PDB file of C-alpha atoms in Angstrom:
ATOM      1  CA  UNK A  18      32.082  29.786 -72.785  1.00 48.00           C
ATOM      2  CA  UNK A  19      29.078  31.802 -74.079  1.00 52.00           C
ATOM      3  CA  UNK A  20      26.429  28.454 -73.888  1.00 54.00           C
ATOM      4  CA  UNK A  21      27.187  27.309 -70.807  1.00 55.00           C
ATOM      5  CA  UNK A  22      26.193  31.177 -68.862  1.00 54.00           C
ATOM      6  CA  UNK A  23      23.111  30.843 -71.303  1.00 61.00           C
ATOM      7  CA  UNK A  24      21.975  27.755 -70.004  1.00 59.00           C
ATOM      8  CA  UNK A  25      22.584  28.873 -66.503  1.00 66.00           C
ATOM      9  CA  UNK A  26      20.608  32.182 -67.300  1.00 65.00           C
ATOM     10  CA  UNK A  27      17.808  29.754 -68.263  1.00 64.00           C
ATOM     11  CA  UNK A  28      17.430  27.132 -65.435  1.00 68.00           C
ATOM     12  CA  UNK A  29      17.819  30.022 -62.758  1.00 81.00           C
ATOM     13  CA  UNK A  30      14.953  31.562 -64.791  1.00 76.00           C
ATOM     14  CA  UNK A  31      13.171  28.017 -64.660  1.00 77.00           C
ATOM     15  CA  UNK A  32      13.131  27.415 -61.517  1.00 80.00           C
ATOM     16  CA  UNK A  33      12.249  31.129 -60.236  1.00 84.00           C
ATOM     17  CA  UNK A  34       9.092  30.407 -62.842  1.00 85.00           C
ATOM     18  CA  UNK A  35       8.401  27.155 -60.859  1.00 83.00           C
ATOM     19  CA  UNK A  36       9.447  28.795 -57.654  1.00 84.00           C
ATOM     20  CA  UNK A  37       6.784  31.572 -58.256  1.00 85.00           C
ATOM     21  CA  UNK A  38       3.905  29.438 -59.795  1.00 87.00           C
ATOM     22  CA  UNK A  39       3.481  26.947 -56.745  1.00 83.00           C
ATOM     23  CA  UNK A  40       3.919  30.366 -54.868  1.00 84.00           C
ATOM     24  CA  UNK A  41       0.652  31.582 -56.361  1.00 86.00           C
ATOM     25  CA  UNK A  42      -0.658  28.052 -55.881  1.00 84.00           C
ATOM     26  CA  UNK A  43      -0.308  27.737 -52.672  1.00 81.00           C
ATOM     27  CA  UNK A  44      -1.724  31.968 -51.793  1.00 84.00           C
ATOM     28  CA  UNK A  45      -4.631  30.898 -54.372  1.00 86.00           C
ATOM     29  CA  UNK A  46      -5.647  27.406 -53.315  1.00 82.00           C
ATOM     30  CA  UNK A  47      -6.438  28.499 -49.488  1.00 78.00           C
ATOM     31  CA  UNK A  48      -8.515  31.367 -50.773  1.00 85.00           C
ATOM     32  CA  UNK A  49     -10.451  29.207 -53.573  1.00 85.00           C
ATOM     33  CA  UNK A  50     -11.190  26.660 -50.834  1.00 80.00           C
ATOM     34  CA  UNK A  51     -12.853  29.376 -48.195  1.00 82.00           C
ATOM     35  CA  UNK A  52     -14.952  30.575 -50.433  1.00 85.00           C
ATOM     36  CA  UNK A  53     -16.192  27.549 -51.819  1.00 85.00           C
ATOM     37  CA  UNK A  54     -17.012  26.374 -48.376  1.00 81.00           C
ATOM     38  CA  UNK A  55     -18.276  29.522 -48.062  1.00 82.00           C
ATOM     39  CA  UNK A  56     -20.638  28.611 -50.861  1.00 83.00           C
ATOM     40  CA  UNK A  57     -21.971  25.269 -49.992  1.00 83.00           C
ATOM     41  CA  UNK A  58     -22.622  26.382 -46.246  1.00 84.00           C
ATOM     42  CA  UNK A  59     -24.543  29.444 -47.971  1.00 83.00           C
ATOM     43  CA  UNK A  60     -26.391  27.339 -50.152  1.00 84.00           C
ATOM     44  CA  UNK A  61     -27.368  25.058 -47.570  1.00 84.00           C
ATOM     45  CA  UNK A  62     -28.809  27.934 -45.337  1.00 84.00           C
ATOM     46  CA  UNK A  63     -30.428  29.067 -48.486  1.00 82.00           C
ATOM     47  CA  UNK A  64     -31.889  25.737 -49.032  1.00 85.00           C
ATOM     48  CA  UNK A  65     -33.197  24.938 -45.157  1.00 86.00           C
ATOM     49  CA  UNK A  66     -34.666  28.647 -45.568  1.00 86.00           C
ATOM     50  CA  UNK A  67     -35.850  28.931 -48.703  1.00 85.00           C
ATOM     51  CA  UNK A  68     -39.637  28.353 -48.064  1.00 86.00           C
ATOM     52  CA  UNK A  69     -39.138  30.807 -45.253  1.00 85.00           C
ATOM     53  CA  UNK A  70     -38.144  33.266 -47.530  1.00 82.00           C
ATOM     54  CA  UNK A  71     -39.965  32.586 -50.285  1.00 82.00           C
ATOM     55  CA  UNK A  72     -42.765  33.358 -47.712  1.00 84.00           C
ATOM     56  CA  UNK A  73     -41.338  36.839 -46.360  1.00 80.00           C
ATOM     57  CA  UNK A  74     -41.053  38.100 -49.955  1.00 79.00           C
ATOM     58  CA  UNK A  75     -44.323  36.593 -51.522  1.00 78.00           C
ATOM     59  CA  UNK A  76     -45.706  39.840 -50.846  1.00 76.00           C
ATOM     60  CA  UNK A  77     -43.343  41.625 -53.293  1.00 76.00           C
ATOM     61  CA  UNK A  78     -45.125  42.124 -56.736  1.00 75.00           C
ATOM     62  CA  UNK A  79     -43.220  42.173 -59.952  1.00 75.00           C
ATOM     63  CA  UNK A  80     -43.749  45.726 -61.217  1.00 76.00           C
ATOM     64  CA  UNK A  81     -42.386  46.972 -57.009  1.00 76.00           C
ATOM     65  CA  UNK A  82     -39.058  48.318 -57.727  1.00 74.00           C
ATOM     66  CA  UNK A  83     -37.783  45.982 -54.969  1.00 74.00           C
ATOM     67  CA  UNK A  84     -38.696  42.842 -56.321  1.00 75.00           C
ATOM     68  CA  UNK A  85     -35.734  42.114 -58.550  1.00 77.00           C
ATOM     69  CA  UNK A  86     -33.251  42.950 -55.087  1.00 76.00           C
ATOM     70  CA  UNK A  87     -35.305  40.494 -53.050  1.00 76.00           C
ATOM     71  CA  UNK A  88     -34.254  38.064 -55.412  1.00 77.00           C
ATOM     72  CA  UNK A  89     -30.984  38.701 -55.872  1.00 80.00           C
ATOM     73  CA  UNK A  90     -28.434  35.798 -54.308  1.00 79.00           C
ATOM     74  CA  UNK A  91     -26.763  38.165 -51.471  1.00 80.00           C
ATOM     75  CA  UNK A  92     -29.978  39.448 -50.299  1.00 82.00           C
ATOM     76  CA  UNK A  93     -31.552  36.079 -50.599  1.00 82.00           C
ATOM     77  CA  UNK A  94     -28.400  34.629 -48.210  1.00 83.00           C
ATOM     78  CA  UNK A  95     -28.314  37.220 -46.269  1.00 86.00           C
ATOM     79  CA  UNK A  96     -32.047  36.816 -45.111  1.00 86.00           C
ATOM     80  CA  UNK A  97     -31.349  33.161 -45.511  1.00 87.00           C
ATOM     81  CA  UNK A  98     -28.993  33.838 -41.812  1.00 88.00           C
ATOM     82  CA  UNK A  99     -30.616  36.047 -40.668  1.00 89.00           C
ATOM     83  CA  UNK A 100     -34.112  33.780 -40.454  1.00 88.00           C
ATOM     84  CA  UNK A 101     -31.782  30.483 -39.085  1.00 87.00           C
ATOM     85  CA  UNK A 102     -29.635  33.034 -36.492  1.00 89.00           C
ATOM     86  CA  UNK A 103     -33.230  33.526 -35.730  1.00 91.00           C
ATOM     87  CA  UNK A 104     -34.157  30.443 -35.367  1.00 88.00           C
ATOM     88  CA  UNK A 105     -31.252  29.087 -33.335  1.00 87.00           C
ATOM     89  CA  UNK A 106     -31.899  32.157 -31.084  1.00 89.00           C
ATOM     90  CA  UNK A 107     -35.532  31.299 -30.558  1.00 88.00           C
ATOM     91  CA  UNK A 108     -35.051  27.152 -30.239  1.00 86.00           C
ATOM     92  CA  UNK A 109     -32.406  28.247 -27.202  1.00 86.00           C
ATOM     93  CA  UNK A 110     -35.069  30.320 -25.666  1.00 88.00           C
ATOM     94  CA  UNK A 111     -38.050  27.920 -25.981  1.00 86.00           C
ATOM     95  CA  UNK A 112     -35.440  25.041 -24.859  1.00 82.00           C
ATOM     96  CA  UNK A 113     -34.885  26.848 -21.398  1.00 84.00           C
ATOM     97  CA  UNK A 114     -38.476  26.839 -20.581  1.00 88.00           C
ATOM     98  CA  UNK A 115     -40.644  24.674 -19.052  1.00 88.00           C
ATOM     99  CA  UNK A 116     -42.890  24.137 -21.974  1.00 84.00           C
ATOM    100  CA  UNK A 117     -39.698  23.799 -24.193  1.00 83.00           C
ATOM    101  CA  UNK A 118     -38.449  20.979 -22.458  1.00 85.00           C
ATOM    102  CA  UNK A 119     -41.652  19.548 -21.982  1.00 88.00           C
ATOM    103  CA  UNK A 120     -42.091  20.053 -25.994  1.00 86.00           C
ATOM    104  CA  UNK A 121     -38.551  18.152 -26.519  1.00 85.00           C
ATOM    105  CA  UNK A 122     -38.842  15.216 -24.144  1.00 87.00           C
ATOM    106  CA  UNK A 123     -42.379  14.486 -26.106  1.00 89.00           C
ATOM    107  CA  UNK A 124     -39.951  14.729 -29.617  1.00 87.00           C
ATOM    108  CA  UNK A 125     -37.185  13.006 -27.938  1.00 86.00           C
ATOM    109  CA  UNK A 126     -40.107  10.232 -26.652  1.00 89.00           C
ATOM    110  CA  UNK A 127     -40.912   9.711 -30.494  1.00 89.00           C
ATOM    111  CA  UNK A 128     -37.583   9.747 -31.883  1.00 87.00           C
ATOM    112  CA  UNK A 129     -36.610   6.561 -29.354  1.00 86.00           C
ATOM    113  CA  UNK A 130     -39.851   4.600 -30.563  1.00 87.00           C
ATOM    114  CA  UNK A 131     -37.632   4.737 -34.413  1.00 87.00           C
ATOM    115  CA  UNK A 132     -34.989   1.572 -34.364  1.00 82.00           C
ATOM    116  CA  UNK A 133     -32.260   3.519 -36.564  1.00 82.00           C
ATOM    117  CA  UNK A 134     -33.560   6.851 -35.588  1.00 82.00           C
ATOM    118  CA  UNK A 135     -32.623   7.023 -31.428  1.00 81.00           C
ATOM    119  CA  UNK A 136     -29.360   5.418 -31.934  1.00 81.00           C
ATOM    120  CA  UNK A 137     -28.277   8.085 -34.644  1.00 81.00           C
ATOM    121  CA  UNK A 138     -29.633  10.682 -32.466  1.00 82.00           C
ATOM    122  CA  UNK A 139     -28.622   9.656 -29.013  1.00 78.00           C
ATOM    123  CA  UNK A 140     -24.932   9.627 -30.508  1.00 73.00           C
ATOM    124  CA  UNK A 141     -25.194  12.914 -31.764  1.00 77.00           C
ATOM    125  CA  UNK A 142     -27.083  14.180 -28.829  1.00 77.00           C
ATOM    126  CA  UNK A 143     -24.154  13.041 -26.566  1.00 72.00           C
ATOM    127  CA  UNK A 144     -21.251  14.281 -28.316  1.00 68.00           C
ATOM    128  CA  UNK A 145     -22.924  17.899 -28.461  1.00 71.00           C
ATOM    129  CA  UNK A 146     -24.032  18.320 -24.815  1.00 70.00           C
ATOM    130  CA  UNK A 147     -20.180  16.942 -23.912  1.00 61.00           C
ATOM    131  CA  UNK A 148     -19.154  19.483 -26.071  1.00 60.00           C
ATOM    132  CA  UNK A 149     -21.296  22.082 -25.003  1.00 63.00           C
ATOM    133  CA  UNK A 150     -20.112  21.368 -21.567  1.00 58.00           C
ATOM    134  CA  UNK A 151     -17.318  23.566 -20.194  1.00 53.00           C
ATOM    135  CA  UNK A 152     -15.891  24.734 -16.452  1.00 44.00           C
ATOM    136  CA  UNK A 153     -12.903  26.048 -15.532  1.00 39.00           C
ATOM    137  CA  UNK A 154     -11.540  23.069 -14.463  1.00 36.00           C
ATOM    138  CA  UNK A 155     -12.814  20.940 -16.966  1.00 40.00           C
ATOM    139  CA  UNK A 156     -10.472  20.544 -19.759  1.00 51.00           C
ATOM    140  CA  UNK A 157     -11.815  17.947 -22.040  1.00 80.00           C
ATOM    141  CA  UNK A 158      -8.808  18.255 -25.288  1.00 90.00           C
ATOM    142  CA  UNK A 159      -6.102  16.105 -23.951  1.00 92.00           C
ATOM    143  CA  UNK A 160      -3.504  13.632 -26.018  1.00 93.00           C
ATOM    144  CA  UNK A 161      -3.606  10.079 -26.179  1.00 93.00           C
ATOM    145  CA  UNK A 162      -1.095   7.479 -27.922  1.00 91.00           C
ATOM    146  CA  UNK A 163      -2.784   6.633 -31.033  1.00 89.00           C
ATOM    147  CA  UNK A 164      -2.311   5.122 -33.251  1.00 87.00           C
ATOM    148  CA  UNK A 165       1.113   3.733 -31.528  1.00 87.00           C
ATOM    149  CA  UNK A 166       2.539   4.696 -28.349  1.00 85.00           C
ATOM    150  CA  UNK A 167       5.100   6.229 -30.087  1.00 86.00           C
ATOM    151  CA  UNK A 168       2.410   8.802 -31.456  1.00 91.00           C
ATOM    152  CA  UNK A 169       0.415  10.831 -29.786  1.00 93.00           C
ATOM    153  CA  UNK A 170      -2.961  12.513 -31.409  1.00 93.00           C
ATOM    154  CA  UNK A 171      -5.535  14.975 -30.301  1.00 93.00           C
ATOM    155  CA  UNK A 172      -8.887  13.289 -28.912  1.00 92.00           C
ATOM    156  CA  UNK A 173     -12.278  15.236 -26.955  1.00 89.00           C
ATOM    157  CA  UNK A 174     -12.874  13.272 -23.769  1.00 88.00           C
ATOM    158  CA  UNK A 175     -16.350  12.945 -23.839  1.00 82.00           C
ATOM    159  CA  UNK A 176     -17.192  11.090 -20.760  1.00 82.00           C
ATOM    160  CA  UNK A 177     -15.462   9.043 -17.614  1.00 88.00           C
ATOM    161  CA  UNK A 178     -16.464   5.890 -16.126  1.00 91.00           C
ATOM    162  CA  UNK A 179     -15.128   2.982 -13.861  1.00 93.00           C
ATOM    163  CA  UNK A 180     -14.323  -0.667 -15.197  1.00 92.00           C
ATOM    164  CA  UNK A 181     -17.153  -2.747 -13.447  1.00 92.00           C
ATOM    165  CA  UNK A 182     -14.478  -5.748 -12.696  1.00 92.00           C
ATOM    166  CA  UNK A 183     -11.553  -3.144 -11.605  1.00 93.00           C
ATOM    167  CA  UNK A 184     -12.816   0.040 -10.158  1.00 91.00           C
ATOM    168  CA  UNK A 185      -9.862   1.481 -12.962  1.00 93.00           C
ATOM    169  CA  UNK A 186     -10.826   5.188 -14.295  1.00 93.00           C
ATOM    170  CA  UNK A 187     -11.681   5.368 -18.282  1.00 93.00           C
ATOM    171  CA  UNK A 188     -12.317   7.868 -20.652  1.00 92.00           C
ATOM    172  CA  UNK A 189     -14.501   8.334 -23.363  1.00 90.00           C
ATOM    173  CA  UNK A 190     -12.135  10.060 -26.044  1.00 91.00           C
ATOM    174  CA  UNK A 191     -13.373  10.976 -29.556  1.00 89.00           C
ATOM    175  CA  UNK A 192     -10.382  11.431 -31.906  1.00 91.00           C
ATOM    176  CA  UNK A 193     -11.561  13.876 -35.088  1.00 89.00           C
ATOM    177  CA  UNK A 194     -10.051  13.400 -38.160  1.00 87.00           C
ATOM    178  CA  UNK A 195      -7.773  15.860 -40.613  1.00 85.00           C
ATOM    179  CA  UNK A 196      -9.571  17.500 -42.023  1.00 79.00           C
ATOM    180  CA  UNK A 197     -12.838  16.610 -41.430  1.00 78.00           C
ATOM    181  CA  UNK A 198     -13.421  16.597 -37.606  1.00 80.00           C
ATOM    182  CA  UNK A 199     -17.225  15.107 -38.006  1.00 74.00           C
ATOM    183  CA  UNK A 200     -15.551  11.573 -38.856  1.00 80.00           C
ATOM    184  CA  UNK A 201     -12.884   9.834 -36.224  1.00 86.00           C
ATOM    185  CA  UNK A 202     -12.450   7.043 -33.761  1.00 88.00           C
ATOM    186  CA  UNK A 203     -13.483   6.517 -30.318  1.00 89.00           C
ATOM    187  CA  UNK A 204     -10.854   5.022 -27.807  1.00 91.00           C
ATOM    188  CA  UNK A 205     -11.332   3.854 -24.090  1.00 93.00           C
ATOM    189  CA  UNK A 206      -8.487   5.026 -22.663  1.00 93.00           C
ATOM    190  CA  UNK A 207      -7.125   4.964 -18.952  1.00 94.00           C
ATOM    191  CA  UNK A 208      -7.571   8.447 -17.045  1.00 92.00           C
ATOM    192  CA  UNK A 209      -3.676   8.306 -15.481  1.00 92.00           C
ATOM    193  CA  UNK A 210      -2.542   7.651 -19.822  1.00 92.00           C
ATOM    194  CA  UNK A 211      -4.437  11.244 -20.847  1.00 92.00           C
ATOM    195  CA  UNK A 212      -2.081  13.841 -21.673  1.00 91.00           C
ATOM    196  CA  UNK A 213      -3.791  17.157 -20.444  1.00 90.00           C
ATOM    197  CA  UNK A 214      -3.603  20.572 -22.501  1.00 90.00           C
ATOM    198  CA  UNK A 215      -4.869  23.846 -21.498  1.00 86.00           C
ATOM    199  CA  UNK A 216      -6.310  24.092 -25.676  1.00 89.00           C
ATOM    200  CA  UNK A 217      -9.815  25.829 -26.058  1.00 85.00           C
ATOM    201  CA  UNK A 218     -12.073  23.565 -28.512  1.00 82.00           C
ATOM    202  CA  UNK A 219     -11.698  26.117 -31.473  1.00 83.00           C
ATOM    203  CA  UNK A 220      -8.387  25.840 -31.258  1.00 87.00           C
ATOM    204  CA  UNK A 221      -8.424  22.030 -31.316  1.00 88.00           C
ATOM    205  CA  UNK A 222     -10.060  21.972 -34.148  1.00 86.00           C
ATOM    206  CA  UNK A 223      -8.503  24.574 -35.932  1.00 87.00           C
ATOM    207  CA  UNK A 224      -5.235  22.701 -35.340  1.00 90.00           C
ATOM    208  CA  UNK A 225      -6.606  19.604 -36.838  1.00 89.00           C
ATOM    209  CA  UNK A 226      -8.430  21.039 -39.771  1.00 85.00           C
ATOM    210  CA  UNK A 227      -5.090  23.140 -40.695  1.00 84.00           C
ATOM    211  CA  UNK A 228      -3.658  19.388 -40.627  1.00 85.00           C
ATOM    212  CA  UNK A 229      -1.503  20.988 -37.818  1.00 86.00           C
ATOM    213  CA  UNK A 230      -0.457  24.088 -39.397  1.00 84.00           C
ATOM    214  CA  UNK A 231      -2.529  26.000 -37.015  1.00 86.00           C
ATOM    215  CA  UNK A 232      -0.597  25.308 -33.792  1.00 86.00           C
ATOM    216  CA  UNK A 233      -1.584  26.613 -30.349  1.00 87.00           C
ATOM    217  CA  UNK A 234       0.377  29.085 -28.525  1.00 85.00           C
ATOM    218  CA  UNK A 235       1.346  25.808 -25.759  1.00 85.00           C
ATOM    219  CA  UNK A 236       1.940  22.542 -26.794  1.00 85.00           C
ATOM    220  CA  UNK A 237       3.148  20.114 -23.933  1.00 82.00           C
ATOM    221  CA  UNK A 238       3.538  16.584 -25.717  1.00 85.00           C
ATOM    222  CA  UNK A 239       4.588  14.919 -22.777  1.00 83.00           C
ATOM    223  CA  UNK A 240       2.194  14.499 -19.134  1.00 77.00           C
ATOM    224  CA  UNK A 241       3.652  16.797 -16.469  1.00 71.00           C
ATOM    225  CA  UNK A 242       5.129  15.329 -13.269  1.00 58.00           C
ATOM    226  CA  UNK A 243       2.301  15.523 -10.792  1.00 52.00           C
ATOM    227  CA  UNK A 244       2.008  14.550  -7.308  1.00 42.00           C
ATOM    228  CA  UNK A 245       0.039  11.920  -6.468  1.00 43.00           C
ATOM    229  CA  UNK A 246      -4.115  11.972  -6.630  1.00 46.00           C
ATOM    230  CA  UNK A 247      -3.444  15.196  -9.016  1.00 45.00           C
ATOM    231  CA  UNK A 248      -3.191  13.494 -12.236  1.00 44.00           C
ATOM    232  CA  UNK A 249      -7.531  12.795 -12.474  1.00 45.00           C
ATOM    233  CA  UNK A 250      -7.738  16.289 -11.513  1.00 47.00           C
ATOM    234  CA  UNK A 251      -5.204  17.955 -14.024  1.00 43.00           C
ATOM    235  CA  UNK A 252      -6.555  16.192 -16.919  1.00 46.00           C
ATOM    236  CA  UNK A 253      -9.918  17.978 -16.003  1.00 49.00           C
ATOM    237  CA  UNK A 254     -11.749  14.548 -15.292  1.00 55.00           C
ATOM    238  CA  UNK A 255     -14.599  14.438 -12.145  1.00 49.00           C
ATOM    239  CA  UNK A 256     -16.302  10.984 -10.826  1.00 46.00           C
ATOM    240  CA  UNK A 257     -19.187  10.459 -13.147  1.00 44.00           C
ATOM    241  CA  UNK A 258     -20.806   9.731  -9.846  1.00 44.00           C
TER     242      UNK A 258
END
């Protein structure tokens, strides 16, 4: 009778040594990733900013005792975001001005004279200022069936528009990708088929980059009964016009 408890002693201790491994897999594994995305966003910054900071500390002679900590890698990054925080701070201020916008529309002007160039940026530039854009009543995360209509899947409205032949409301919705949100589809969908939510953008896209572990507080899958000439209105949508 002796072998038989043995060999029970020894899967039980088997499978808590699996059991605890993948354990410490899975705590270790969502760690190691942060930080190394930590580390290629820092040593992009670093990169972008290097001859910025390679200028702010030319100054610093060998024999000063704070040469070798102005080229260490955490004061180096640090400086690194602190000169781009800088420089977001000071493009947002120069952009609100007069001589700012002048400044861009001249850019902008030269950038559309580039065949590949003003189709690369015009998408871009789109997609940010929808994002950008925000009221109260302006909800622009919303559901659509996709890729079946027995699936539904996250997607940004990013603009509304009439069919020409029809009058029929459309939306512009980009659908992100898990887990990278920069890549995804864009569907013309009907304004009356948008499912709306009440989910802030960070937490649309923290729900798709967690591959929907990170769910929001509500989640209503199917569209609300709504009375009629509310339905535009609830999913946050206004006449482009």
């Amino acid at each position: 009778m002796n072998p038989p408890v043995t060999k029970n002693k020894a899967s039980t201790f088997g499978q808590q040594t699996r059991k605890r491994i993948f354990l410490g897999l899975f705590t270790l594994v969502p760690i190691w990733l942060t930080f190394l995305l930590l580390g290629v966003m820092l040593q992009f910054v670093h990169e972008i900013t290097s001859p910025v900071i390679n200028w702010l500390t030319a100054g610093i002679e060998p024999s000063n005792p704070g040469f070798r900590f102005s080229r260490s890698p955490v004061f180096q990054s640090l400086l690194g975001i602190t000169v781009l925080l800088t420089a977001f701070y000071l493009t947002g201020v120069l952009a609100s001005r007069w001589l700012g916008r002048k400044a861009l529309e001249l850019l902008e002007d030269v950038i559309d004279r580039i065949p590949v160039a003003r189709n690369i940026y015009k998408t871009i530039k789109r997609l940010a200022d929808a994002m950008q854009t925000k009221s109260d009543d302006f909800e622009r995360v919303v559901l659509i069936e996709f890729p079946t209509p027995d699936m539904k899947t996250v997607g940004l409205v990013t603009s509304t528009f009439k069919d020409s032949a029809t009058g029929r409301e459309l939306a512009a919705v980009y659908v992100p990708t898990t887990p990278n949100p920069t890549s995804g589809y864009l569907e013309i969908v009907p304004v009356e088929n948008l499912v709306p939510t009440d989910w802030k953008f960070d937490e649309a896209m923290s729900f798709i980059i967690s591959g929907g572990a990170d769910i929001p507080k509500t989640f209503n899958y199917e569209k609300q009964a709504q009375s009629n000439g509310q339905t535009k209105d609830a999913a946050g949508l206004s006449d482009p016009e």
